[in-house]
Short mmCIF file of C-alpha atoms in Angstrom, two decimals:
data_model
loop_
_atom_site.label_atom_id
_atom_site.label_comp_id
_atom_site.label_asym_id
_atom_site.label_seq_id
_atom_site.Cartn_x
_atom_site.Cartn_y
_atom_site.Cartn_z
CA UNK G 1 26.64 12.78 6.11
CA UNK G 2 27.24 14.37 2.38
CA UNK G 3 24.92 16.82 1.93
CA UNK G 4 25.18 17.58 -2.02
CA UNK G 5 24.51 21.00 -3.20
CA UNK G 6 22.31 20.04 -5.93
CA UNK G 7 20.81 17.72 -4.68
CA UNK G 8 20.41 20.37 -1.72
CA UNK G 9 19.13 22.45 -4.15
CA UNK G 10 16.50 19.59 -5.87
CA UNK G 11 14.65 18.95 -2.56
CA UNK G 12 13.90 22.54 -1.66
CA UNK G 13 12.66 22.58 -5.21
CA UNK G 14 10.13 19.63 -4.10
CA UNK G 15 9.59 21.39 -0.51
CA UNK G 16 8.55 24.58 -2.55
CA UNK G 17 6.31 23.06 -4.31
CA UNK G 18 4.65 20.90 -2.14
CA UNK G 19 3.92 23.56 -0.14
CA UNK G 20 2.36 25.77 -2.41
CA UNK G 21 -0.29 22.84 -2.97
CA UNK G 22 -0.51 21.83 1.03
CA UNK G 23 -0.91 26.34 1.81
CA UNK G 24 -1.79 27.59 -1.75
CA UNK G 25 -5.35 25.22 -2.07
CA UNK G 26 -6.56 26.93 0.65
CA UNK G 27 -4.39 30.28 0.93
CA UNK G 28 -6.08 31.04 -3.20
CA UNK G 29 -9.73 29.73 -0.93
CA UNK G 30 -9.64 32.63 1.45
CA UNK G 31 -8.94 34.69 -1.73
CA UNK G 32 -11.92 33.88 -2.83
CA UNK G 33 -15.90 34.50 -1.05
CA UNK G 34 -16.96 30.35 -1.10
CA UNK G 35 -20.61 30.50 -2.11
CA UNK G 36 -22.63 27.76 -0.62
CA UNK G 37 -22.20 26.10 -4.50
CA UNK G 38 -18.97 25.81 -3.89
CA UNK G 39 -19.81 24.82 -0.27
CA UNK G 40 -21.29 21.37 -1.25
CA UNK G 41 -18.72 20.92 -4.58
CA UNK G 42 -15.97 20.98 -1.10
CA UNK G 43 -18.39 17.88 0.70
CA UNK G 44 -17.59 15.30 -1.74
CA UNK G 45 -13.75 16.22 -2.24
CA UNK G 46 -13.39 13.98 0.13
CA UNK G 47 -15.16 10.67 -0.54
CA UNK G 48 -14.27 11.56 -4.46
CA UNK G 49 -10.56 12.64 -3.23
CA UNK G 50 -9.67 9.12 -2.61
CA UNK G 51 -12.11 7.44 -5.08
CA UNK G 52 -10.03 8.85 -7.66
CA UNK G 53 -6.99 7.51 -5.50
CA UNK G 54 -7.90 4.01 -4.96
CA UNK G 55 -9.54 3.10 -8.43
CA UNK G 56 -7.02 3.10 -10.51
CA UNK G 57 -4.25 1.91 -8.41
CA UNK G 58 -6.22 -1.55 -7.42
CA UNK G 59 -7.47 -1.34 -11.50
CA UNK G 60 -3.68 -1.37 -12.13
CA UNK G 61 -2.49 -3.76 -8.67
CA UNK G 62 -4.76 -6.47 -10.32
CA UNK G 63 -6.25 -9.09 -8.86
CA UNK G 64 -4.24 -10.43 -5.69
CA UNK G 65 -4.76 -6.21 -4.94
CA UNK G 66 -8.24 -6.63 -4.81
CA UNK G 67 -8.74 -8.79 -2.45
CA UNK G 68 -5.99 -6.93 0.01
CA UNK G 69 -8.34 -3.80 -0.91
CA UNK G 70 -11.57 -6.74 -0.34
CA UNK G 71 -10.99 -8.19 2.87
CA UNK G 72 -9.76 -4.66 3.95
CA UNK G 73 -12.72 -3.92 3.18
CA UNK G 74 -14.94 -5.85 5.06
CA UNK G 75 -13.24 -5.90 7.99
CA UNK G 76 -13.46 -2.08 8.43
CA UNK G 77 -17.58 -1.89 7.99
CA UNK G 78 -17.66 -5.28 9.95
CA UNK G 79 -15.74 -4.18 12.91
CA UNK G 80 -14.56 -0.30 12.21
CA UNK G 81 -11.05 -1.56 13.32
CA UNK G 82 -8.54 0.81 11.50
CA UNK G 83 -6.20 -0.99 12.86
CA UNK G 84 -7.57 -4.75 12.37
CA UNK G 85 -8.30 -3.79 8.49
CA UNK G 86 -4.51 -2.48 7.65
CA UNK G 87 -3.37 -5.50 8.86
CA UNK G 88 -6.18 -8.06 7.95
CA UNK G 89 -5.61 -6.39 4.11
CA UNK G 90 -2.30 -6.72 4.18
CA UNK G 91 -2.37 -10.09 5.31
CA UNK G 92 -5.01 -11.36 2.91
CA UNK G 93 -3.03 -9.35 0.22
CA UNK G 94 -0.02 -11.36 1.13
CA UNK G 95 -1.40 -14.70 1.02
CA UNK G 96 -2.85 -13.74 -2.13
CA UNK G 97 0.31 -12.66 -3.67
CA UNK G 98 2.11 -16.48 -1.79
CA UNK G 99 -0.85 -17.96 -3.78
CA UNK G 100 -1.62 -16.54 -6.55
CA UNK Z 1 -20.85 22.95 13.92
CA UNK Z 2 -22.05 25.36 16.72
CA UNK Z 3 -19.12 25.38 19.35
CA UNK Z 4 -16.19 27.95 18.59
CA UNK Z 5 -13.64 26.48 16.72
CA UNK Z 6 -10.90 26.17 19.80
CA UNK Z 7 -7.03 24.81 19.47
CA UNK Z 8 -5.24 22.75 22.13
CA UNK Z 9 -3.06 20.72 23.40
CA UNK Z 10 -5.81 18.84 24.13
CA UNK Z 11 -6.92 18.20 20.66
CA UNK Z 12 -3.47 18.20 19.71
CA UNK Z 13 -2.48 14.66 21.36
CA UNK Z 14 -5.71 13.87 20.82
CA UNK Z 15 -4.48 13.56 17.39
CA UNK Z 16 -2.19 12.61 17.13
CA UNK Z 17 -3.42 10.01 19.48
CA UNK Z 18 -5.34 9.03 16.89
CA UNK Z 19 -2.92 8.48 14.21
CA UNK Z 20 -1.55 5.61 15.51
CA UNK Z 21 -3.60 3.06 13.41
CA UNK Z 22 -2.90 5.47 10.44
CA UNK Z 23 1.48 5.77 11.06
CA UNK Z 24 1.61 1.54 11.23
CA UNK Z 25 0.43 1.67 8.75
CA UNK Z 26 2.57 4.22 6.79
CA UNK Z 27 5.02 2.69 8.60
CA UNK Z 28 6.43 0.07 5.19
CA UNK Z 29 5.74 3.77 2.47
CA UNK Z 30 8.03 5.64 4.56
CA UNK Z 31 10.78 2.61 5.23
CA UNK Z 32 10.13 1.38 0.95
CA UNK Z 33 10.85 5.83 0.93
CA UNK Z 34 14.37 5.21 2.31
CA UNK Z 35 15.87 2.18 0.86
CA UNK Z 36 14.70 3.77 -2.64
CA UNK Z 37 16.95 6.79 -1.37
CA UNK Z 38 19.77 5.42 -0.08
CA UNK Z 39 19.01 3.37 -3.62
CA UNK Z 40 18.87 6.73 -6.56
CA UNK Z 41 22.49 7.60 -3.70
CA UNK Z 42 21.06 9.86 -1.52
CA UNK Z 43 23.42 10.18 1.72
CA UNK Z 44 21.54 9.47 4.62
CA UNK Z 45 21.73 13.27 5.49
CA UNK Z 46 19.91 13.94 2.23
CA UNK Z 47 17.34 11.03 2.79
CA UNK Z 48 15.98 12.79 6.08
CA UNK Z 49 15.83 15.81 4.58
CA UNK Z 50 13.78 15.04 1.96
CA UNK Z 51 10.94 13.31 4.59
CA UNK Z 52 11.36 16.12 6.14
CA UNK Z 53 11.08 19.36 4.45
CA UNK Z 54 8.94 17.77 1.34
CA UNK Z 55 7.06 14.82 3.35
CA UNK Z 56 4.88 13.36 0.17
CA UNK Z 57 5.66 9.90 -0.08
CA UNK Z 58 4.43 9.52 -4.04
CA UNK Z 59 6.13 13.03 -4.71
CA UNK Z 60 9.91 11.46 -2.96
CA UNK Z 61 8.38 8.05 -5.10
CA UNK Z 62 8.38 9.85 -8.36
CA UNK Z 63 11.62 12.10 -8.62
CA UNK Z 64 13.72 9.02 -7.04
CA UNK Z 65 12.62 6.46 -9.22
CA UNK Z 66 14.27 9.79 -11.45
CA UNK Z 67 17.13 10.95 -9.96
CA UNK Z 68 20.53 11.69 -11.46
CA UNK Z 69 24.05 13.59 -11.05
CA UNK Z 70 23.67 16.00 -10.23
CA UNK Z 71 20.28 16.10 -8.78
CA UNK Z 72 17.33 17.14 -11.85
CA UNK Z 73 16.64 19.90 -10.48
CA UNK Z 74 13.39 21.40 -12.09
CA UNK Z 75 12.22 18.13 -13.27
CA UNK Z 76 11.48 16.67 -9.16
CA UNK Z 77 10.39 20.37 -8.57
CA UNK Z 78 8.09 19.65 -11.50
CA UNK Z 79 7.00 16.13 -10.21
CA UNK Z 80 6.46 17.41 -6.91
CA UNK Z 81 4.74 19.90 -7.84
CA UNK Z 82 2.34 17.14 -9.60
CA UNK Z 83 1.79 14.77 -7.90
CA UNK Z 84 0.84 16.84 -4.29
CA UNK Z 85 -1.87 18.91 -6.80
CA UNK Z 86 -4.45 17.29 -5.04
CA UNK Z 87 -3.29 18.30 -1.91
CA UNK Z 88 -4.27 21.90 -3.11
CA UNK Z 89 -8.12 20.50 -2.43
CA UNK Z 90 -7.49 19.23 0.58
CA UNK Z 91 -7.35 22.19 2.37
CA UNK Z 92 -10.70 24.42 1.90
CA UNK Z 93 -11.89 21.21 2.92
CA UNK Z 94 -11.20 21.09 6.92
CA UNK Z 95 -11.87 26.01 5.76
CA UNK Z 96 -13.95 25.63 9.09
CA UNK Z 97 -11.83 24.77 11.29
CA UNK Z 98 -8.76 27.69 9.10
CA UNK Z 99 -10.70 29.96 8.68
CA UNK Z 100 -10.76 31.00 12.24
CA UNK Z 101 -7.45 29.97 13.55
CA UNK Z 102 -4.70 32.67 12.83
CA UNK Z 103 -0.66 32.96 12.08
CA UNK Z 104 1.66 29.45 12.53
CA UNK Z 105 -1.43 28.01 13.95
CA UNK Z 106 -3.28 27.78 10.37
CA UNK Z 107 0.73 27.62 8.00
CA UNK Z 108 2.19 24.95 10.21
CA UNK Z 109 -0.65 22.81 10.54
CA UNK Z 110 -1.07 23.11 6.22
CA UNK Z 111 2.89 21.68 6.56
CA UNK Z 112 1.82 18.75 8.57
CA UNK Z 113 -1.07 17.68 6.16
CA UNK Z 114 -0.71 14.35 4.92
CA UNK Z 115 -4.17 12.48 2.89
CA UNK Z 116 -4.36 9.43 5.73
CA UNK Z 117 -4.58 12.87 8.89
CA UNK Z 118 -6.47 15.24 6.41
CA UNK Z 119 -8.96 12.27 6.98
CA UNK Z 120 -8.90 11.29 10.16
CA UNK Z 121 -9.29 15.29 10.81
CA UNK Z 122 -12.24 16.22 8.13
CA UNK Z 123 -14.38 12.77 9.97
CA UNK Z 124 -13.59 14.37 13.25
CA UNK Z 125 -14.98 18.46 12.15
CA UNK Z 126 -17.63 16.98 10.23
CA UNK Z 127 -18.18 14.34 13.54
CA UNK Z 128 -19.17 18.00 15.49
CA UNK Z 129 -15.74 18.56 16.90
CA UNK Z 130 -14.34 22.04 17.13
CA UNK Z 131 -10.59 21.36 18.34
CA UNK Z 132 -8.72 22.82 15.31
CA UNK Z 133 -5.40 21.36 16.42
CA UNK Z 134 -5.61 17.34 16.13
CA UNK Z 135 -5.22 18.13 12.60
CA UNK Z 136 -1.91 20.12 13.52
CA UNK Z 137 -0.53 16.90 16.21
CA UNK Z 138 -2.13 13.82 13.92
CA UNK Z 139 0.39 15.87 11.10
CA UNK Z 140 2.98 16.24 13.94
CA UNK Z 141 3.26 12.07 14.98
CA UNK Z 142 3.10 11.86 10.92
CA UNK Z 143 5.80 13.61 9.78
CA UNK Z 144 7.74 12.71 12.68
CA UNK Z 145 7.29 8.60 12.14
CA UNK Z 146 7.31 9.22 8.60
CA UNK Z 147 11.05 10.39 8.51
CA UNK Z 148 12.61 8.23 10.65
CA UNK Z 149 10.94 5.34 8.82
CA UNK Z 150 13.04 6.81 5.94
CA UNK Z 151 15.82 6.89 8.23
CA UNK Z 152 15.58 3.56 9.48
CA UNK Z 153 15.05 2.52 5.18
CA UNK Z 154 17.77 3.91 4.71
CA UNK Z 155 19.61 1.97 6.66
CA UNK Z 156 18.22 -1.17 5.76
CA UNK Z 157 19.01 -0.25 2.44
CA UNK Z 158 22.56 -0.48 2.38
CA UNK Z 159 21.27 -4.45 3.08
CA UNK Z 160 18.48 -5.03 1.99
CA UNK Z 161 16.46 -4.25 -1.64
CA UNK Z 162 12.68 -5.64 -1.15
CA UNK Z 163 11.70 -6.33 -5.14
CA UNK Z 164 8.35 -2.86 -6.11
CA UNK Z 165 6.01 -5.19 -6.04
CA UNK Z 166 6.05 -7.02 -2.10
CA UNK Z 167 3.04 -7.55 -0.56
CA UNK Z 168 4.20 -5.42 2.56
CA UNK Z 169 3.88 -2.44 0.43
CA UNK Z 170 -0.42 -3.20 -0.06
CA UNK Z 171 -0.60 -1.27 3.70
CA UNK Z 172 -0.71 1.80 2.20
CA UNK Z 173 -3.07 1.10 -0.26
CA UNK Z 174 -4.78 -0.31 3.11
CA UNK Z 175 -5.41 3.27 5.27
CA UNK Z 176 -6.82 4.76 1.67
CA UNK Z 177 -9.01 1.42 1.36
CA UNK Z 178 -10.01 2.43 4.38
CA UNK Z 179 -10.51 6.42 4.85
CA UNK Z 180 -12.82 5.72 2.18
CA UNK Z 181 -15.21 3.61 4.56
CA UNK Z 182 -15.05 7.06 7.10
CA UNK Z 183 -15.61 9.04 3.69
CA UNK Z 184 -18.88 6.85 2.89
CA UNK Z 185 -21.89 9.69 3.71
CA UNK Z 186 -24.60 7.65 2.39
CA UNK Z 187 -27.03 6.87 -1.33
CA UNK Z 188 -25.93 10.03 -2.02
CA UNK Z 189 -22.54 9.72 -2.76
CA UNK Z 190 -22.80 6.45 -5.54
CA UNK Z 191 -23.70 8.76 -8.63
CA UNK Z 192 -19.88 11.69 -7.05
CA UNK Z 193 -17.99 8.31 -6.64
CA UNK Z 194 -19.12 6.06 -10.09
CA UNK Z 195 -18.19 9.84 -12.31
CA UNK Z 196 -14.92 10.02 -10.01
CA UNK Z 197 -13.49 5.98 -10.27
CA UNK Z 198 -14.29 6.53 -13.79
CA UNK Z 199 -12.80 9.89 -14.95
CA UNK Z 200 -10.08 8.73 -12.75
CA UNK Z 201 -9.04 5.41 -14.60
CA UNK Z 202 -9.79 7.44 -17.89
CA UNK Z 203 -6.90 10.03 -16.84
CA UNK Z 204 -4.49 7.72 -14.87
CA UNK Z 205 -4.66 6.12 -19.05
CA UNK Z 206 -4.49 9.29 -20.45
CA UNK Z 207 -1.56 11.22 -18.35
CA UNK Z 208 -0.59 8.89 -16.27
CA UNK Z 209 2.75 9.57 -13.92
CA UNK Z 210 1.29 12.16 -11.49
CA UNK Z 211 -1.86 12.64 -9.60
CA UNK Z 212 -4.07 14.55 -13.01
CA UNK Z 213 -6.40 12.03 -12.68
CA UNK Z 214 -7.08 12.06 -8.83
CA UNK Z 215 -7.26 15.94 -8.72
CA UNK Z 216 -9.81 15.60 -11.79
CA UNK Z 217 -11.36 12.32 -10.35
CA UNK Z 218 -12.21 14.74 -7.09
CA UNK Z 219 -13.29 17.23 -9.10
CA UNK Z 220 -15.68 15.34 -11.51
CA UNK Z 221 -17.25 13.52 -8.81
CA UNK Z 222 -17.69 17.15 -6.44
CA UNK Z 223 -18.55 18.89 -9.75
CA UNK Z 224 -21.94 16.87 -10.49
CA UNK Z 225 -22.82 15.89 -6.33
CA UNK Z 226 -22.11 19.67 -5.49
CA UNK Z 227 -24.27 21.03 -8.15
CA UNK Z 228 -27.24 17.90 -8.02
CA UNK Z 229 -27.61 19.21 -4.30
CA UNK Z 230 -27.20 22.93 -4.49
CA UNK Z 231 -30.11 22.91 -7.47
CA UNK Z 232 -32.10 20.43 -5.07
CA UNK Z 233 -31.98 21.86 -2.60
CA UNK Z 234 -32.33 25.94 -4.28
CA UNK Z 235 -35.17 25.38 -6.93
CA UNK Z 236 -34.90 28.08 -10.07
#
């Protein structure tokens, strides 16, 4: 159970930086009075955020990740089961890793 | 949403219950974070503390990959900020809920907000849900599981070190793919999503190792989508 001082300082620094993002984004938003335009833009954030997360990761990950993503996508769209899609997609990625 | 926003125990447990598939998908990610923390020379106490107070997987992995002794305080802090900048965009989306809450309910809900539980809450909110405690419930379940998995990973790390490209880690990405399906609202999303994808790919090449590609992709796509929608509705 060692707690090194410099490690502790780095962890606290990371925690503060992270909360500055988590809480700070909304705190800033509260200071301004959002116009209808800002609201219209915000409505597109959830989808575009996940697109920006997933697409570059898939491009970097190559064919095996694409196979996993395709299976995940198909299961999710057809069954709507989150857990089925995650397990099925990860299984497919695993198979792709083994054979491709 | 016409009903007043409420914040109930039932909402809290609804959020926790609905986050179960997300938790299962995140478990391998937490395990890897614990294993990596062990490999970087952190004690189990330090690894658990990091997961409990930083609570941001990709930032933790990025910082741990470059960990030194003594610890890189400035570099780790900066890495956390850059990787987590996307979280700053997420809070405002939940403004219809958060604006009507007071004090600790707002700031604690935001503290436990993770990408996956946030997406779940956005979906509930957009479907007309008015119990904002869903966000706190899902987030609390997530931070508890995340921290426990880090501890287990740290112990496992003494025995095995799975290679970074292991397919088990795909589970984390699979969640995000599922979130895409949940976020799809119809043809009006096509152009903003295409722009987001292209911008994100380009920026991820130009500025690797942060979340700049996520922030810029989301902002460019959303700006185009929002502007088009706004001026279509209110012609000048």
